[in-house]
């Protein structure tokens, strides 16, 4: 009789579970970086992760020291976010991708804050950390397991690392090459897609000087020949954010404590 009772109870639990929440949580992929600027190589990487995960978070870090700019102009995290949204609007298949800006300067530290005890991940989440197979890039996550919130499952990064895409020329995509091309006045569609380079230049405010010279010379600019007697209007320089050494010092101490290097 007891066996019959147990079998009936198990059957009832199975029937209840059919209408309940599925066992296990969602799969989330986090792809961090400064993205100065984002390019088609990054987009391809995110596309690969969008097929592995229910949701992909592109996590943009905010370096303290202005660097990797174009023509003296830094690329801000906000501008990187705008370019990412441009890409996502042009790729409907990436509807499960969202972009988030972190105030933390290091992409890795920003990720550890996102996946740690005080981060937004829910227990039961299956976590993928973005990395390339090239050059053993996934090894940067060798310490990630110790930062993951309890209840979150970290998939071994070496198992989910992706093969990076190359440019049509066969050369690898490079943010450095993209910046150099933009600095020369090129639309750099090779890095952003056909017809997209001009939009990227607009987001990065790279055509201000050209428009200024054009208005001064009657709308025609060829090699820059401003009329005699007309002085170039001085553009106000934007104040660069100061290098916050104290903040960086605190971040390093915090990381050392987590690693057990100091107590």
mmCIF file of C-alpha atoms in Angstrom:
data_model
loop_
_atom_site.group_PDB
_atom_site.id
_atom_site.type_symbol
_atom_site.label_atom_id
_atom_site.label_comp_id
_atom_site.label_asym_id
_atom_site.label_seq_id
_atom_site.Cartn_x
_atom_site.Cartn_y
_atom_site.Cartn_z
ATOM 1 C CA UNK A 1 0.000 0.000 0.000
ATOM 2 C CA UNK A 2 2.851 2.338 0.888
ATOM 3 C CA UNK A 3 4.491 1.693 -2.521
ATOM 4 C CA UNK A 4 1.238 2.579 -4.302
ATOM 5 C CA UNK A 5 0.974 5.780 -2.254
ATOM 6 C CA UNK A 6 4.556 6.776 -3.085
ATOM 7 C CA UNK A 7 3.991 6.140 -6.813
ATOM 8 C CA UNK A 8 0.840 8.292 -6.810
ATOM 9 C CA UNK A 9 2.666 11.087 -4.956
ATOM 10 C CA UNK A 10 5.563 11.047 -7.454
ATOM 11 C CA UNK A 11 3.120 11.158 -10.374
ATOM 12 C CA UNK A 12 1.325 14.178 -8.865
ATOM 13 C CA UNK A 13 4.640 15.999 -8.396
ATOM 14 C CA UNK A 14 5.565 15.333 -12.040
ATOM 15 C CA UNK A 15 2.202 16.680 -13.250
ATOM 16 C CA UNK A 16 2.593 19.810 -11.119
ATOM 17 C CA UNK A 17 6.106 20.355 -12.477
ATOM 18 C CA UNK A 18 4.835 20.371 -16.081
ATOM 19 C CA UNK A 19 2.988 23.620 -15.433
ATOM 20 C CA UNK A 20 5.699 25.089 -13.209
ATOM 21 C CA UNK A 21 8.950 26.830 -13.990
ATOM 22 C CA UNK A 22 11.447 24.808 -16.044
ATOM 23 C CA UNK A 23 14.316 23.204 -14.184
ATOM 24 C CA UNK A 24 17.480 25.304 -14.434
ATOM 25 C CA UNK A 25 17.892 28.984 -15.318
ATOM 26 C CA UNK A 26 18.854 30.981 -18.366
ATOM 27 C CA UNK A 27 22.214 31.148 -20.100
ATOM 28 C CA UNK A 28 23.859 34.578 -20.077
ATOM 29 C CA UNK A 29 26.972 35.611 -22.026
ATOM 30 C CA UNK A 30 29.010 38.682 -21.057
ATOM 31 C CA UNK A 31 31.340 40.209 -23.657
ATOM 32 C CA UNK A 32 33.428 42.967 -22.031
ATOM 33 C CA UNK A 33 35.766 45.537 -23.553
ATOM 34 C CA UNK A 34 36.517 49.228 -23.987
ATOM 35 C CA UNK A 35 35.462 49.018 -27.676
ATOM 36 C CA UNK A 36 37.362 52.029 -29.017
ATOM 37 C CA UNK A 37 35.607 51.820 -31.394
ATOM 38 C CA UNK A 38 33.357 48.756 -31.816
ATOM 39 C CA UNK A 39 33.786 47.139 -35.248
ATOM 40 C CA UNK A 40 32.513 44.211 -37.314
ATOM 41 C CA UNK A 41 34.946 41.833 -35.621
ATOM 42 C CA UNK A 42 33.258 42.575 -32.291
ATOM 43 C CA UNK A 43 29.838 42.216 -33.892
ATOM 44 C CA UNK A 44 30.716 38.773 -35.263
ATOM 45 C CA UNK A 45 31.917 37.674 -31.820
ATOM 46 C CA UNK A 46 28.678 38.817 -30.208
ATOM 47 C CA UNK A 47 26.678 37.095 -32.972
ATOM 48 C CA UNK A 48 28.354 33.776 -32.100
ATOM 49 C CA UNK A 49 27.514 34.191 -28.436
ATOM 50 C CA UNK A 50 23.929 35.192 -29.229
ATOM 51 C CA UNK A 51 23.470 31.654 -30.569
ATOM 52 C CA UNK A 52 24.866 30.073 -27.393
ATOM 53 C CA UNK A 53 23.007 32.169 -24.837
ATOM 54 C CA UNK A 54 19.519 33.401 -24.061
ATOM 55 C CA UNK A 55 20.951 36.888 -23.569
ATOM 56 C CA UNK A 56 24.242 38.617 -24.346
ATOM 57 C CA UNK A 57 25.471 41.648 -22.395
ATOM 58 C CA UNK A 58 28.047 43.838 -24.120
ATOM 59 C CA UNK A 59 29.805 45.397 -21.123
ATOM 60 C CA UNK A 60 31.648 48.634 -21.949
ATOM 61 C CA UNK A 61 34.341 49.616 -19.453
ATOM 62 C CA UNK A 62 35.338 53.229 -18.796
ATOM 63 C CA UNK A 63 39.139 53.674 -18.731
ATOM 64 C CA UNK A 64 40.263 56.402 -16.328
ATOM 65 C CA UNK A 65 42.955 57.780 -18.607
ATOM 66 C CA UNK A 66 41.817 59.071 -21.988
ATOM 67 C CA UNK A 67 43.593 56.979 -24.600
ATOM 68 C CA UNK A 68 43.118 55.252 -27.919
ATOM 69 C CA UNK A 69 41.438 58.284 -29.432
ATOM 70 C CA UNK A 70 41.386 59.690 -32.958
ATOM 71 C CA UNK A 71 43.123 62.921 -33.871
ATOM 72 C CA UNK A 72 43.428 63.928 -30.228
ATOM 73 C CA UNK A 73 39.785 63.161 -29.520
ATOM 74 C CA UNK A 74 39.119 60.383 -27.019
ATOM 75 C CA UNK A 75 36.428 57.807 -27.738
ATOM 76 C CA UNK A 76 34.033 57.836 -24.800
ATOM 77 C CA UNK A 77 32.073 54.901 -23.409
ATOM 78 C CA UNK A 78 28.888 56.722 -24.420
ATOM 79 C CA UNK A 79 30.056 56.973 -28.039
ATOM 80 C CA UNK A 80 30.961 53.268 -28.007
ATOM 81 C CA UNK A 81 27.451 52.536 -26.742
ATOM 82 C CA UNK A 82 25.922 54.603 -29.571
ATOM 83 C CA UNK A 83 27.946 52.723 -32.190
ATOM 84 C CA UNK A 84 26.883 49.400 -30.667
ATOM 85 C CA UNK A 85 23.235 50.443 -30.864
ATOM 86 C CA UNK A 86 23.826 51.374 -34.511
ATOM 87 C CA UNK A 87 25.065 47.834 -35.152
ATOM 88 C CA UNK A 88 22.196 46.226 -33.244
ATOM 89 C CA UNK A 89 19.606 48.254 -35.164
ATOM 90 C CA UNK A 90 21.184 47.040 -38.411
ATOM 91 C CA UNK A 91 21.179 43.394 -37.263
ATOM 92 C CA UNK A 92 17.668 42.271 -36.198
ATOM 93 C CA UNK A 93 19.065 38.790 -35.489
ATOM 94 C CA UNK A 94 20.830 40.235 -32.433
ATOM 95 C CA UNK A 95 17.614 41.047 -30.598
ATOM 96 C CA UNK A 96 18.825 39.185 -27.494
ATOM 97 C CA UNK A 97 21.842 41.511 -27.123
ATOM 98 C CA UNK A 98 21.902 44.533 -24.823
ATOM 99 C CA UNK A 99 24.606 47.088 -24.101
ATOM 100 C CA UNK A 100 25.651 48.234 -20.642
ATOM 101 C CA UNK A 101 28.238 50.816 -19.534
ATOM 102 C CA UNK A 102 30.325 50.129 -16.440
ATOM 103 C CA UNK A 103 32.063 52.897 -14.488
ATOM 104 C CA UNK A 104 34.957 50.530 -13.810
ATOM 105 C CA UNK A 105 38.063 51.164 -15.968
ATOM 106 C CA UNK A 106 39.168 47.545 -16.449
ATOM 107 C CA UNK A 107 36.983 45.206 -18.578
ATOM 108 C CA UNK A 108 37.933 42.218 -16.388
ATOM 109 C CA UNK A 109 37.259 44.011 -13.088
ATOM 110 C CA UNK A 110 33.976 45.331 -14.515
ATOM 111 C CA UNK A 111 32.997 41.744 -15.341
ATOM 112 C CA UNK A 112 33.910 40.492 -11.867
ATOM 113 C CA UNK A 113 31.661 43.154 -10.337
ATOM 114 C CA UNK A 114 28.845 42.117 -12.676
ATOM 115 C CA UNK A 115 29.087 38.403 -11.824
ATOM 116 C CA UNK A 116 29.991 38.766 -8.138
ATOM 117 C CA UNK A 117 27.896 38.596 -4.967
ATOM 118 C CA UNK A 118 26.682 42.194 -5.319
ATOM 119 C CA UNK A 119 25.986 41.856 -9.052
ATOM 120 C CA UNK A 120 22.607 41.363 -10.766
ATOM 121 C CA UNK A 121 22.944 37.677 -11.734
ATOM 122 C CA UNK A 122 20.317 35.343 -10.309
ATOM 123 C CA UNK A 123 21.105 31.908 -8.847
ATOM 124 C CA UNK A 124 20.612 29.220 -11.470
ATOM 125 C CA UNK A 125 22.127 31.372 -14.229
ATOM 126 C CA UNK A 126 24.518 29.574 -16.570
ATOM 127 C CA UNK A 127 27.338 32.038 -17.304
ATOM 128 C CA UNK A 128 29.517 32.381 -20.408
ATOM 129 C CA UNK A 129 32.431 34.831 -20.461
ATOM 130 C CA UNK A 130 33.397 36.198 -23.862
ATOM 131 C CA UNK A 131 36.840 35.367 -25.197
ATOM 132 C CA UNK A 132 38.670 34.604 -28.421
ATOM 133 C CA UNK A 133 40.476 31.365 -29.191
ATOM 134 C CA UNK A 134 43.263 33.442 -30.719
ATOM 135 C CA UNK A 135 46.394 33.573 -28.595
ATOM 136 C CA UNK A 136 44.745 31.806 -25.673
ATOM 137 C CA UNK A 137 42.675 34.904 -24.909
ATOM 138 C CA UNK A 138 40.334 32.789 -22.744
ATOM 139 C CA UNK A 139 43.149 32.392 -20.177
ATOM 140 C CA UNK A 140 42.376 35.856 -18.847
ATOM 141 C CA UNK A 141 39.411 34.249 -17.098
ATOM 142 C CA UNK A 142 41.522 31.700 -15.193
ATOM 143 C CA UNK A 143 40.597 33.335 -11.856
ATOM 144 C CA UNK A 144 36.959 34.043 -12.730
ATOM 145 C CA UNK A 145 35.497 31.086 -10.818
ATOM 146 C CA UNK A 146 36.417 32.579 -7.435
ATOM 147 C CA UNK A 147 34.443 35.773 -8.185
ATOM 148 C CA UNK A 148 31.215 34.149 -9.390
ATOM 149 C CA UNK A 149 28.164 34.543 -7.173
ATOM 150 C CA UNK A 150 27.120 31.316 -5.385
ATOM 151 C CA UNK A 151 24.455 29.498 -7.376
ATOM 152 C CA UNK A 152 25.743 30.754 -10.733
ATOM 153 C CA UNK A 153 27.322 28.131 -13.006
ATOM 154 C CA UNK A 154 30.389 29.291 -14.925
ATOM 155 C CA UNK A 155 30.930 27.427 -18.181
ATOM 156 C CA UNK A 156 34.688 26.807 -18.673
ATOM 157 C CA UNK A 157 35.817 29.753 -20.898
ATOM 158 C CA UNK A 158 38.053 27.530 -23.012
ATOM 159 C CA UNK A 159 34.931 25.608 -24.084
ATOM 160 C CA UNK A 160 33.016 28.691 -25.244
ATOM 161 C CA UNK A 161 35.832 30.821 -26.709
ATOM 162 C CA UNK A 162 35.062 31.768 -30.325
ATOM 163 C CA UNK A 163 37.120 31.994 -33.507
ATOM 164 C CA UNK A 164 37.554 35.684 -34.470
ATOM 165 C CA UNK A 165 36.439 36.884 -37.893
ATOM 166 C CA UNK A 166 38.825 38.413 -40.420
ATOM 167 C CA UNK A 167 38.403 41.369 -42.755
ATOM 168 C CA UNK A 168 37.625 40.693 -46.459
ATOM 169 C CA UNK A 169 41.352 41.198 -47.116
ATOM 170 C CA UNK A 170 42.132 38.308 -44.783
ATOM 171 C CA UNK A 171 43.689 40.597 -42.183
ATOM 172 C CA UNK A 172 42.280 40.450 -38.638
ATOM 173 C CA UNK A 173 39.942 43.184 -37.461
ATOM 174 C CA UNK A 174 41.773 45.692 -35.305
ATOM 175 C CA UNK A 175 40.474 48.737 -33.436
ATOM 176 C CA UNK A 176 43.894 50.321 -33.930
ATOM 177 C CA UNK A 177 43.629 49.957 -37.722
ATOM 178 C CA UNK A 178 40.081 51.312 -37.626
ATOM 179 C CA UNK A 179 41.207 54.395 -35.688
ATOM 180 C CA UNK A 180 44.079 55.010 -38.101
ATOM 181 C CA UNK A 181 41.750 54.785 -41.090
ATOM 182 C CA UNK A 182 39.244 57.161 -39.487
ATOM 183 C CA UNK A 183 42.074 59.574 -38.628
ATOM 184 C CA UNK A 184 42.967 59.735 -42.342
ATOM 185 C CA UNK A 185 39.439 60.896 -43.119
ATOM 186 C CA UNK A 186 38.236 57.548 -44.468
ATOM 187 C CA UNK A 187 34.707 56.327 -43.784
ATOM 188 C CA UNK A 188 36.255 52.924 -42.942
ATOM 189 C CA UNK A 189 33.250 50.926 -44.154
ATOM 190 C CA UNK A 190 35.531 47.877 -44.139
ATOM 191 C CA UNK A 191 35.348 47.989 -40.340
ATOM 192 C CA UNK A 192 31.742 49.110 -39.905
ATOM 193 C CA UNK A 193 29.781 47.899 -42.919
ATOM 194 C CA UNK A 194 28.691 49.459 -46.188
ATOM 195 C CA UNK A 195 27.312 52.946 -45.612
ATOM 196 C CA UNK A 196 27.945 52.734 -41.858
ATOM 197 C CA UNK A 197 31.316 54.472 -41.691
ATOM 198 C CA UNK A 198 29.823 57.926 -42.168
ATOM 199 C CA UNK A 199 27.422 57.336 -39.281
ATOM 200 C CA UNK A 200 30.287 56.207 -37.064
ATOM 201 C CA UNK A 201 32.285 59.324 -37.973
ATOM 202 C CA UNK A 202 29.286 61.435 -37.034
ATOM 203 C CA UNK A 203 28.938 59.734 -33.643
ATOM 204 C CA UNK A 204 32.649 60.286 -32.988
ATOM 205 C CA UNK A 205 32.403 63.973 -34.006
ATOM 206 C CA UNK A 206 35.173 63.517 -36.569
ATOM 207 C CA UNK A 207 33.742 65.850 -39.219
ATOM 208 C CA UNK A 208 33.540 69.060 -37.160
ATOM 209 C CA UNK A 209 36.755 70.547 -38.530
ATOM 210 C CA UNK A 210 35.789 69.691 -42.111
ATOM 211 C CA UNK A 211 32.397 71.385 -41.747
ATOM 212 C CA UNK A 212 34.041 74.404 -40.140
ATOM 213 C CA UNK A 213 36.522 74.826 -43.008
ATOM 214 C CA UNK A 214 33.768 74.296 -45.562
ATOM 215 C CA UNK A 215 31.613 77.082 -44.109
ATOM 216 C CA UNK A 216 34.569 79.447 -44.050
ATOM 217 C CA UNK A 217 35.481 78.824 -47.683
ATOM 218 C CA UNK A 218 32.010 79.137 -49.134
ATOM 219 C CA UNK A 219 31.132 75.437 -48.974
ATOM 220 C CA UNK A 220 34.087 74.113 -50.964
ATOM 221 C CA UNK A 221 36.926 72.301 -49.270
ATOM 222 C CA UNK A 222 39.667 70.735 -51.343
ATOM 223 C CA UNK A 223 42.869 70.139 -49.461
ATOM 224 C CA UNK A 224 41.897 73.043 -47.162
ATOM 225 C CA UNK A 225 42.465 76.445 -48.724
ATOM 226 C CA UNK A 226 40.872 79.036 -46.452
ATOM 227 C CA UNK A 227 40.361 82.532 -47.912
ATOM 228 C CA UNK A 228 43.048 85.081 -47.032
ATOM 229 C CA UNK A 229 42.247 87.390 -44.156
ATOM 230 C CA UNK A 230 39.979 84.893 -42.452
ATOM 231 C CA UNK A 231 41.283 83.358 -39.290
ATOM 232 C CA UNK A 232 40.352 79.873 -38.306
ATOM 233 C CA UNK A 233 37.911 79.857 -35.464
ATOM 234 C CA UNK A 234 39.461 78.333 -32.392
ATOM 235 C CA UNK A 235 37.581 75.338 -31.115
ATOM 236 C CA UNK A 236 37.157 75.026 -27.405
ATOM 237 C CA UNK A 237 39.080 72.066 -26.139
ATOM 238 C CA UNK A 238 37.115 69.631 -24.078
ATOM 239 C CA UNK A 239 38.536 69.064 -20.643
ATOM 240 C CA UNK A 240 40.072 65.633 -20.388
ATOM 241 C CA UNK A 241 39.165 63.582 -17.324
ATOM 242 C CA UNK A 242 42.016 63.601 -14.835
ATOM 243 C CA UNK A 243 43.855 60.361 -14.184
ATOM 244 C CA UNK A 244 42.435 59.289 -10.854
ATOM 245 C CA UNK A 245 45.416 57.537 -9.283
ATOM 246 C CA UNK A 246 43.704 57.126 -5.898
ATOM 247 C CA UNK A 247 40.772 55.304 -7.474
ATOM 248 C CA UNK A 248 43.097 52.987 -9.414
ATOM 249 C CA UNK A 249 45.142 52.345 -6.240
ATOM 250 C CA UNK A 250 41.994 51.308 -4.357
ATOM 251 C CA UNK A 251 40.924 49.020 -7.230
ATOM 252 C CA UNK A 252 44.333 47.297 -7.224
ATOM 253 C CA UNK A 253 44.227 46.799 -3.435
ATOM 254 C CA UNK A 254 40.723 45.393 -3.728
ATOM 255 C CA UNK A 255 41.844 42.909 -6.404
ATOM 256 C CA UNK A 256 44.912 41.885 -4.377
ATOM 257 C CA UNK A 257 42.734 41.144 -1.369
ATOM 258 C CA UNK A 258 40.392 38.993 -3.431
ATOM 259 C CA UNK A 259 43.349 37.095 -4.870
ATOM 260 C CA UNK A 260 44.721 36.519 -1.361
ATOM 261 C CA UNK A 261 47.968 38.318 -2.177
ATOM 262 C CA UNK A 262 47.472 40.647 0.785
ATOM 263 C CA UNK A 263 45.172 40.511 3.783
#
